[in-house]
Tab-separated table of N, CA and C in Angstrom:
chain	number	residue	atom	x	y	z
A	1	MET	N	0.911	-1.185	-0.028
A	1	MET	CA	-0.031	0.067	0.037
A	1	MET	C	0.763	1.278	-0.087
A	2	THR	N	0.405	2.376	-0.765
A	2	THR	CA	1.243	3.488	-0.739
A	2	THR	C	0.854	4.340	0.354
A	3	LYS	N	1.884	5.349	0.645
A	3	LYS	CA	1.564	6.325	1.820
A	3	LYS	C	0.224	7.048	1.461
A	4	LYS	N	-0.087	7.332	0.338
A	4	LYS	CA	-1.278	8.154	0.030
A	4	LYS	C	-2.451	7.297	0.296
A	5	ALA	N	-2.485	5.988	-0.003
A	5	ALA	CA	-3.665	5.137	0.289
A	5	ALA	C	-3.699	4.939	1.672
A	6	ILE	N	-2.643	4.804	2.453
A	6	ILE	CA	-2.755	4.719	4.014
A	6	ILE	C	-3.350	5.915	4.493
A	7	ARG	N	-2.906	7.133	4.003
A	7	ARG	CA	-3.383	8.475	4.557
A	7	ARG	C	-4.886	8.604	4.279
A	8	ASP	N	-5.347	8.137	2.996
A	8	ASP	CA	-6.798	8.197	2.598
A	8	ASP	C	-7.570	7.406	3.589
A	9	ILE	N	-7.104	6.126	3.890
A	9	ILE	CA	-7.983	5.205	4.692
A	9	ILE	C	-7.968	5.872	6.208
A	10	GLU	N	-6.900	6.381	6.644
A	10	GLU	CA	-6.916	7.038	8.013
A	10	GLU	C	-7.753	8.217	8.073
A	11	ILE	N	-7.933	9.027	6.970
A	11	ILE	CA	-8.744	10.115	6.859
A	11	ILE	C	-10.316	9.665	6.950
A	12	GLU	N	-10.493	8.660	6.155
A	12	GLU	CA	-11.892	8.127	6.122
A	12	GLU	C	-12.286	7.542	7.427
A	13	GLN	N	-11.405	6.806	8.166
A	13	GLN	CA	-11.661	6.346	9.450
A	13	GLN	C	-11.921	7.453	10.475
A	14	SER	N	-11.168	8.469	10.263
A	14	SER	CA	-11.406	9.712	11.248
A	14	SER	C	-12.764	10.310	10.847
A	15	LEU	N	-13.093	10.537	9.574
A	15	LEU	CA	-14.341	11.059	9.265
A	15	LEU	C	-15.641	10.143	9.776
A	16	THR	N	-15.318	8.889	9.725
A	16	THR	CA	-16.481	7.963	10.088
A	16	THR	C	-16.537	8.108	11.533
A	17	ALA	N	-15.626	8.132	12.346
A	17	ALA	CA	-15.583	8.334	13.779
A	17	ALA	C	-16.316	9.511	14.194
A	18	GLN	N	-15.958	10.667	13.336
A	18	GLN	CA	-16.550	12.008	13.714
A	18	GLN	C	-18.101	11.934	13.448
A	19	ARG	N	-18.515	11.189	12.326
A	19	ARG	CA	-19.849	11.182	11.972
A	19	ARG	C	-20.633	10.314	13.126
A	20	LEU	N	-19.875	9.299	13.512
A	20	LEU	CA	-20.632	8.458	14.615
A	20	LEU	C	-20.722	9.325	15.968
A	21	LEU	N	-19.717	10.019	16.174
A	21	LEU	CA	-19.766	10.834	17.428
A	21	LEU	C	-20.787	11.864	17.464
A	22	CYS	N	-20.953	12.446	16.277
A	22	CYS	CA	-22.026	13.517	15.981
A	22	CYS	C	-23.401	13.058	16.139
A	23	SER	N	-23.501	11.652	15.639
A	23	SER	CA	-24.954	11.070	15.775
A	23	SER	C	-25.443	10.812	17.072
A	24	TYR	N	-24.536	11.010	18.156
A	24	TYR	CA	-25.024	10.942	19.451
A	24	TYR	C	-25.584	12.161	20.029
A	25	PHE	N	-25.386	13.358	19.426
A	25	PHE	CA	-25.864	14.584	19.873
A	25	PHE	C	-27.010	15.127	19.120
A	26	THR	N	-27.798	16.033	19.809
A	26	THR	CA	-28.912	16.656	19.008
A	26	THR	C	-28.346	17.916	18.298
A	27	GLU	N	-29.204	18.476	17.358
A	27	GLU	CA	-28.697	19.487	16.468
A	27	GLU	C	-28.303	20.709	17.458
A	28	GLU	N	-29.118	20.880	18.354
A	28	GLU	CA	-28.908	22.082	19.350
A	28	GLU	C	-27.648	21.828	20.083
A	29	GLN	N	-27.365	20.668	20.506
A	29	GLN	CA	-26.076	20.391	21.142
A	29	GLN	C	-24.878	20.640	20.409
A	30	LEU	N	-25.071	20.243	19.069
A	30	LEU	CA	-23.871	20.501	18.099
A	30	LEU	C	-23.708	21.821	17.816
A	31	GLU	N	-24.702	22.791	18.021
A	31	GLU	CA	-24.485	24.283	17.698
A	31	GLU	C	-24.006	25.051	19.055
A	32	THR	N	-24.080	24.333	20.152
A	32	THR	CA	-23.666	24.943	21.433
A	32	THR	C	-22.129	25.023	21.406
A	33	PRO	N	-21.534	26.254	21.981
A	33	PRO	CA	-20.100	26.370	22.136
A	33	PRO	C	-19.557	25.295	23.048
A	34	VAL	N	-18.537	24.871	22.726
A	34	VAL	CA	-17.817	23.734	23.463
A	34	VAL	C	-17.830	23.962	24.896
A	35	LEU	N	-17.341	25.220	25.491
A	35	LEU	CA	-17.210	25.508	26.794
A	35	LEU	C	-18.613	25.453	27.530
A	36	ASP	N	-19.594	25.909	26.847
A	36	ASP	CA	-21.004	25.936	27.320
A	36	ASP	C	-21.495	24.518	27.415
A	37	PHE	N	-21.220	23.655	26.391
A	37	PHE	CA	-21.618	22.317	26.435
A	37	PHE	C	-20.956	21.552	27.595
A	38	PHE	N	-19.593	21.701	27.882
A	38	PHE	CA	-19.036	20.985	28.899
A	38	PHE	C	-19.606	21.462	30.303
A	39	LYS	N	-19.879	22.698	30.468
A	39	LYS	CA	-20.477	23.217	31.622
A	39	LYS	C	-21.712	22.557	32.064
A	40	GLU	N	-22.502	22.399	30.908
A	40	GLU	CA	-23.975	21.807	31.044
A	40	GLU	C	-23.977	20.392	31.212
A	41	ASN	N	-23.018	19.654	30.760
A	41	ASN	CA	-22.980	18.269	30.762
A	41	ASN	C	-21.932	17.431	31.527
A	42	LEU	N	-20.938	18.217	32.068
A	42	LEU	CA	-20.106	17.587	32.895
A	42	LEU	C	-20.374	17.792	34.413
A	43	PRO	N	-20.311	16.943	35.279
A	43	PRO	CA	-20.454	17.194	36.712
A	43	PRO	C	-19.793	18.360	37.266
A	44	ASP	N	-20.498	19.124	38.221
A	44	ASP	CA	-19.954	20.189	38.824
A	44	ASP	C	-19.329	19.668	40.093
A	45	ASP	N	-18.628	20.491	40.997
A	45	ASP	CA	-17.988	19.984	42.185
A	45	ASP	C	-19.068	19.403	43.155
A	46	GLU	N	-20.246	19.909	43.280
A	46	GLU	CA	-21.247	19.371	44.186
A	46	GLU	C	-21.686	17.996	43.702
A	47	SER	N	-21.959	17.857	42.466
A	47	SER	CA	-22.514	16.482	41.928
A	47	SER	C	-21.347	15.483	41.912
A	48	ASP	N	-20.093	16.030	41.772
A	48	ASP	CA	-18.963	15.136	41.789
A	48	ASP	C	-18.841	14.684	43.153
A	49	LYS	N	-19.060	15.412	44.143
A	49	LYS	CA	-18.909	15.059	45.525
A	49	LYS	C	-19.894	13.956	45.810
A	50	GLU	N	-21.206	14.201	45.319
A	50	GLU	CA	-22.384	13.213	45.518
A	50	GLU	C	-21.944	11.896	44.915
A	51	ILE	N	-21.267	11.956	43.777
A	51	ILE	CA	-21.035	10.600	43.051
A	51	ILE	C	-19.965	9.895	43.970
A	52	ARG	N	-18.982	10.696	44.482
A	52	ARG	CA	-17.840	10.092	45.394
A	52	ARG	C	-18.487	9.490	46.643
A	53	ARG	N	-19.576	10.156	47.106
A	53	ARG	CA	-20.197	9.720	48.249
A	53	ARG	C	-20.846	8.324	47.994
A	54	GLU	N	-21.524	8.376	46.944
A	54	GLU	CA	-22.252	7.096	46.395
A	54	GLU	C	-21.228	5.941	46.235
A	55	GLU	N	-20.079	6.166	45.574
A	55	GLU	CA	-19.070	5.226	45.389
A	55	GLU	C	-18.600	4.715	46.754
A	56	LYS	N	-18.425	5.533	47.699
A	56	LYS	CA	-17.826	5.172	49.011
A	56	LYS	C	-18.866	4.340	49.587
A	57	LYS	N	-20.117	4.592	49.466
A	57	LYS	CA	-21.080	3.742	50.197
A	57	LYS	C	-21.187	2.420	49.574
A	58	HIS	N	-20.876	2.300	48.224
A	58	HIS	CA	-20.814	0.903	47.507
A	58	HIS	C	-19.604	0.306	47.850
A	59	ASP	N	-18.588	0.992	48.043
A	59	ASP	CA	-17.317	0.362	48.478
A	59	ASP	C	-17.452	-0.247	50.056
A	60	GLU	N	-18.075	0.509	50.848
A	60	GLU	CA	-18.301	0.074	52.110
A	60	GLU	C	-19.185	-1.057	52.264
A	61	GLU	N	-20.288	-1.152	51.467
A	61	GLU	CA	-21.266	-2.322	51.294
A	61	GLU	C	-20.384	-3.514	50.725
A	62	ALA	N	-19.634	-3.411	49.781
A	62	ALA	CA	-18.863	-4.496	49.184
A	62	ALA	C	-17.871	-5.089	50.310
A	63	GLU	N	-17.126	-4.061	51.087
A	63	GLU	CA	-16.409	-4.602	52.146
A	63	GLU	C	-17.332	-5.371	53.278
A	64	ARG	N	-18.394	-4.895	53.490
A	64	ARG	CA	-19.231	-5.558	54.482
A	64	ARG	C	-19.512	-6.905	54.044
A	65	ARG	N	-19.924	-7.021	52.779
A	65	ARG	CA	-20.186	-8.417	52.160
A	65	ARG	C	-19.090	-9.240	52.141
A	66	ILE	N	-17.828	-8.805	51.762
A	66	ILE	CA	-16.648	-9.721	51.720
A	66	ILE	C	-16.408	-10.114	53.086
A	67	ALA	N	-16.546	-9.237	54.085
A	67	ALA	CA	-16.228	-9.642	55.541
A	67	ALA	C	-17.218	-10.767	55.922
A	68	ALA	N	-18.405	-10.555	55.582
A	68	ALA	CA	-19.471	-11.596	55.860
A	68	ALA	C	-19.211	-12.978	55.213
A	69	ILE	N	-18.822	-12.892	53.924
A	69	ILE	CA	-18.499	-14.064	53.276
A	69	ILE	C	-17.355	-14.837	53.933
A	70	LYS	N	-16.375	-14.027	54.254
A	70	LYS	CA	-15.035	-14.696	54.827
A	70	LYS	C	-15.408	-15.228	56.205
A	71	ALA	N	-16.367	-14.637	57.083
A	71	ALA	CA	-16.747	-15.246	58.277
A	71	ALA	C	-17.555	-16.477	58.089
A	72	ILE	N	-18.389	-16.487	57.117
A	72	ILE	CA	-19.206	-17.711	56.860
A	72	ILE	C	-18.205	-18.793	56.415
A	73	ARG	N	-17.327	-18.403	55.497
A	73	ARG	CA	-16.243	-19.573	55.128
A	73	ARG	C	-15.474	-19.973	56.297
A	74	ASP	N	-15.017	-19.179	57.178
A	74	ASP	CA	-14.142	-19.596	58.400
A	74	ASP	C	-15.153	-20.411	59.322
A	75	ILE	N	-16.443	-20.125	59.388
A	75	ILE	CA	-17.283	-21.013	60.248
A	75	ILE	C	-17.512	-22.345	59.597
A	76	GLU	N	-17.676	-22.453	58.286
A	76	GLU	CA	-17.794	-23.650	57.499
A	76	GLU	C	-16.735	-24.528	57.650
A	77	ILE	N	-15.373	-23.916	57.542
A	77	ILE	CA	-14.140	-24.631	57.668
A	77	ILE	C	-14.070	-25.227	59.139
A	78	GLU	N	-14.364	-24.477	60.105
A	78	GLU	CA	-14.382	-24.908	61.472
A	78	GLU	C	-15.355	-26.001	61.723
A	79	GLN	N	-16.601	-25.952	61.151
A	79	GLN	CA	-17.563	-27.051	61.259
A	79	GLN	C	-17.013	-28.346	60.629
A	80	SER	N	-16.481	-28.221	59.370
A	80	SER	CA	-15.881	-29.295	58.718
A	80	SER	C	-14.750	-30.087	59.455
A	81	LEU	N	-13.950	-29.165	60.178
A	81	LEU	CA	-12.931	-29.829	61.102
A	81	LEU	C	-13.461	-30.455	62.201
A	82	THR	N	-14.436	-29.838	62.840
A	82	THR	CA	-15.077	-30.375	63.970
A	82	THR	C	-15.756	-31.726	63.598
A	83	ALA	N	-16.411	-31.858	62.434
A	83	ALA	CA	-17.142	-32.937	61.868
A	83	ALA	C	-16.137	-34.180	61.750
A	84	GLN	N	-14.844	-33.624	61.123
A	84	GLN	CA	-13.872	-34.643	60.956
A	84	GLN	C	-13.379	-35.269	62.247
A	85	ARG	N	-13.175	-34.394	63.141
A	85	ARG	CA	-12.675	-34.911	64.643
A	85	ARG	C	-13.685	-35.803	65.182
A	86	LEU	N	-15.009	-35.566	65.096
A	86	LEU	CA	-16.018	-36.300	65.616
A	86	LEU	C	-15.988	-37.687	64.897
A	87	LEU	N	-15.847	-37.616	63.629
A	87	LEU	CA	-15.923	-38.839	62.857
A	87	LEU	C	-14.747	-39.765	63.369
A	88	CYS	N	-13.605	-39.108	63.356
A	88	CYS	CA	-12.433	-39.936	63.890
A	88	CYS	C	-12.714	-40.534	65.245
A	89	SER	N	-13.347	-39.773	66.024
A	89	SER	CA	-13.519	-40.350	67.455
A	89	SER	C	-14.241	-41.676	67.474
A	90	TYR	N	-15.114	-41.942	66.462
A	90	TYR	CA	-15.905	-43.100	66.468
A	90	TYR	C	-14.984	-44.321	65.902
A	91	PHE	N	-13.751	-44.082	65.526
A	91	PHE	CA	-12.811	-45.186	65.094
A	91	PHE	C	-11.996	-45.643	66.074
A	92	THR	N	-11.561	-46.911	66.124
A	92	THR	CA	-10.625	-47.313	67.005
A	92	THR	C	-9.245	-46.904	66.206
A	93	GLU	N	-8.050	-47.046	67.193
A	93	GLU	CA	-6.823	-46.736	66.592
A	93	GLU	C	-6.372	-47.636	65.404
A	94	GLU	N	-6.798	-48.839	65.388
A	94	GLU	CA	-6.510	-49.776	64.429
A	94	GLU	C	-7.194	-49.387	63.190
A	95	GLN	N	-8.493	-49.042	63.330
A	95	GLN	CA	-9.139	-48.704	62.081
A	95	GLN	C	-8.568	-47.328	61.507
A	96	LEU	N	-8.039	-46.480	62.294
A	96	LEU	CA	-7.558	-45.225	61.808
A	96	LEU	C	-6.252	-45.438	61.037
A	97	GLU	N	-5.658	-46.507	61.386
A	97	GLU	CA	-4.345	-46.790	60.754
A	97	GLU	C	-4.478	-47.709	59.561
A	98	THR	N	-5.626	-48.168	59.229
A	98	THR	CA	-5.931	-48.979	58.192
A	98	THR	C	-6.095	-48.135	56.925
A	99	PRO	N	-5.436	-48.532	55.775
A	99	PRO	CA	-5.596	-47.885	54.489
A	99	PRO	C	-7.085	-47.604	54.258
A	100	VAL	N	-7.281	-46.544	53.571
A	100	VAL	CA	-8.715	-46.052	53.274
A	100	VAL	C	-9.390	-47.181	52.424
A	101	LEU	N	-8.749	-47.567	51.266
A	101	LEU	CA	-9.273	-48.560	50.328
A	101	LEU	C	-9.656	-49.816	51.144
A	102	ASP	N	-8.700	-50.336	51.939
A	102	ASP	CA	-8.929	-51.647	52.637
A	102	ASP	C	-10.217	-51.456	53.569
A	103	PHE	N	-10.232	-50.182	54.274
A	103	PHE	CA	-11.261	-50.018	55.156
A	103	PHE	C	-12.671	-49.955	54.462
A	104	PHE	N	-12.713	-49.410	53.307
A	104	PHE	CA	-13.974	-49.384	52.546
A	104	PHE	C	-14.281	-50.723	52.112
A	105	LYS	N	-13.325	-51.481	51.590
A	105	LYS	CA	-13.671	-52.862	51.176
A	105	LYS	C	-14.240	-53.864	52.438
A	106	GLU	N	-13.694	-53.537	53.514
A	106	GLU	CA	-14.086	-54.272	54.653
A	106	GLU	C	-15.470	-53.897	55.290
A	107	ASN	N	-15.671	-52.590	55.338
A	107	ASN	CA	-16.919	-52.158	56.026
A	107	ASN	C	-17.907	-51.731	54.983
A	108	LEU	N	-17.712	-51.452	53.805
A	108	LEU	CA	-18.728	-51.001	52.813
A	108	LEU	C	-18.622	-51.919	51.610
A	109	PRO	N	-18.865	-53.175	51.750
A	109	PRO	CA	-18.660	-54.187	50.527
A	109	PRO	C	-19.546	-53.882	49.423
A	110	ASP	N	-20.694	-53.366	49.515
A	110	ASP	CA	-21.490	-52.962	48.286
A	110	ASP	C	-21.026	-51.825	47.547
A	111	VAL	N	-20.142	-51.225	47.961
A	111	VAL	CA	-19.615	-49.847	47.387
A	111	VAL	C	-18.460	-50.355	46.382
A	112	SER	N	-18.706	-49.870	45.039
A	112	SER	CA	-17.638	-50.337	44.089
A	112	SER	C	-16.712	-49.151	43.923
A	113	ILE	N	-15.454	-49.414	44.028
A	113	ILE	CA	-14.327	-48.354	43.920
A	113	ILE	C	-13.496	-48.705	42.716
A	114	GLU	N	-13.271	-47.552	41.762
A	114	GLU	CA	-12.546	-47.867	40.728
A	114	GLU	C	-11.273	-46.928	40.825
A	115	VAL	N	-10.179	-47.584	40.575
A	115	VAL	CA	-8.907	-46.848	40.668
A	115	VAL	C	-8.401	-46.606	39.193
A	116	GLU	N	-8.191	-45.248	38.872
A	116	GLU	CA	-7.832	-44.985	37.364
A	116	GLU	C	-6.325	-45.285	37.285
A	117	ASP	N	-5.844	-45.164	35.978
A	117	ASP	CA	-4.460	-45.540	35.749
A	117	ASP	C	-3.480	-44.587	36.533
A	118	ASN	N	-3.842	-43.308	36.700
A	118	ASN	CA	-3.022	-42.245	37.426
A	118	ASN	C	-3.015	-42.435	38.936
A	119	GLY	N	-3.903	-43.455	39.412
A	119	GLY	CA	-3.923	-43.865	40.867
A	119	GLY	C	-5.001	-43.093	41.600
A	120	GLU	N	-5.657	-42.294	40.947
A	120	GLU	CA	-7.007	-41.534	41.475
A	120	GLU	C	-8.059	-42.498	41.584
A	121	ILE	N	-8.958	-42.172	42.767
A	121	ILE	CA	-9.968	-43.138	42.948
A	121	ILE	C	-11.208	-42.549	42.258
């Protein structure tokens, strides 16, 4: 491609982007001076402060939810550990030292256990 062809393509892309941008505005908005347009459409300091307050509220709410989720997770972990300790207390020392697969074969004969080639059950 020649430099002229590349330049023509870039100009066409720029014009297309400009047309697209203009399509988002009303005729009245397009005729408004740029400074006035920005003053009307950009947030002022007061509304900017309000937006920041709202963002802070959302951040605080998110932090509360995260803390609650972590607390629930910690409780569930503790419950699982407690259940595991309780389960272990039902077994004799000999049963606890028995390999799991042998234990299942002895105590749960109707359960079928398949060992894959990689050793996973």
